[in-house]
Amino acid sequence: MLKHIHAHIQTLQRELAEIDDYPLAAMQPYALAHGLLQTIPGIDEIGAAMILIEIGVTSDPQRPSEPCSRILDTTTGADYERPRS
């Protein structure tokens, strides 16, 4: 019985490792933002990946994409007017 439980635990650990590898692989194009988020205390590489996946990433940090900005505004409660160009 213990061998069966141990084998099951090992299987689950392998599956969890595969699940963790997926978002990390997706972060390669966004390595800078991913690394910067990890400088926040309590944010590890998986947490940083999940944040980027949730809010999205724009290629121009000076002009965030509208959908990403709206998500952050609602999440943080921010209410400010963006400069228009």
Protein backbone atom coordinates (compact mmCIF):
# COMPACT_ATOMS: atom_id res chain seq x y z
CA MET A 1 0.00 0.00 0.00
CA LEU A 2 2.80 2.45 0.90
CA LYS A 3 4.59 1.74 -2.39
CA HIS A 4 1.37 2.58 -4.25
CA ILE A 5 0.98 5.86 -2.33
CA HIS A 6 4.64 6.75 -2.88
CA ALA A 7 4.37 6.06 -6.61
CA HIS A 8 1.23 8.22 -6.78
CA ILE A 9 2.99 11.09 -4.99
CA GLN A 10 5.91 10.88 -7.43
CA THR A 11 3.51 10.98 -10.37
CA LEU A 12 1.77 14.04 -8.96
CA GLN A 13 5.10 15.78 -8.36
CA ARG A 14 6.12 15.17 -11.98
CA GLU A 15 2.79 16.54 -13.22
CA LEU A 16 3.14 19.65 -11.04
CA ALA A 17 6.65 20.24 -12.41
CA GLU A 18 5.26 20.05 -15.96
CA ILE A 19 2.50 22.50 -15.07
CA ASP A 20 5.08 24.91 -13.59
CA ASP A 21 7.29 24.63 -16.67
CA TYR A 22 4.55 25.82 -19.03
CA PRO A 23 4.16 29.41 -17.75
CA LEU A 24 7.92 29.72 -17.27
CA ALA A 25 8.55 28.78 -20.88
CA ALA A 26 5.99 31.38 -21.96
CA MET A 27 7.97 34.08 -20.12
CA GLN A 28 11.06 33.88 -22.36
CA PRO A 29 10.01 36.83 -24.57
CA TYR A 30 9.22 38.86 -21.42
CA ALA A 31 12.36 38.04 -19.43
CA LEU A 32 12.93 41.64 -18.33
CA ALA A 33 9.44 42.15 -16.90
CA HIS A 34 9.48 38.65 -15.42
CA GLY A 35 12.79 39.33 -13.69
CA LEU A 36 11.71 42.74 -12.40
CA LEU A 37 8.57 41.33 -10.83
CA GLN A 38 10.68 38.80 -8.95
CA THR A 39 12.48 41.64 -7.17
CA ILE A 40 9.26 42.28 -5.24
CA PRO A 41 9.44 40.48 -1.89
CA GLY A 42 7.24 37.39 -1.93
CA ILE A 43 7.02 37.12 -5.73
CA ASP A 44 8.82 34.05 -7.06
CA GLU A 45 9.24 33.00 -10.69
CA ILE A 46 5.84 31.29 -10.81
CA GLY A 47 4.11 34.24 -9.13
CA ALA A 48 5.73 36.68 -11.56
CA ALA A 49 4.65 34.53 -14.50
CA MET A 50 1.08 34.37 -13.24
CA ILE A 51 0.97 38.17 -12.81
CA LEU A 52 2.21 38.72 -16.37
CA ILE A 53 -0.21 36.16 -17.74
CA GLU A 54 -3.09 37.82 -15.89
CA ILE A 55 -2.39 41.46 -16.77
CA GLY A 56 -0.62 41.06 -20.08
CA VAL A 57 2.55 42.69 -21.29
CA THR A 58 3.01 45.55 -23.70
CA SER A 59 6.10 45.97 -25.84
CA ASP A 60 6.22 49.72 -25.05
CA PRO A 61 6.27 50.40 -21.30
CA GLN A 62 5.57 54.11 -21.92
CA ARG A 63 2.24 53.31 -23.58
CA PRO A 64 0.49 50.42 -21.91
CA SER A 65 -2.17 48.69 -23.94
CA GLU A 66 -5.67 49.71 -22.99
CA PRO A 67 -6.94 46.27 -21.88
CA CYS A 68 -3.93 45.79 -19.55
CA SER A 69 -4.41 49.26 -18.10
CA ARG A 70 -8.09 48.70 -17.44
CA ILE A 71 -7.39 45.44 -15.63
CA LEU A 72 -4.79 47.10 -13.43
CA ASP A 73 -7.02 50.09 -12.76
CA THR A 74 -9.84 47.85 -11.59
CA THR A 75 -7.55 45.56 -9.61
CA THR A 76 -5.73 48.37 -7.80
CA GLY A 77 -8.66 50.77 -7.55
CA ALA A 78 -6.65 53.42 -9.41
CA ASP A 79 -8.69 56.17 -11.03
CA TYR A 80 -6.60 58.59 -13.04
CA GLU A 81 -6.62 60.19 -16.44
CA ARG A 82 -3.93 59.02 -18.87
CA PRO A 83 -2.13 61.65 -20.92
CA ARG A 84 -3.32 61.70 -24.49
CA SER A 85 -0.91 62.18 -27.39
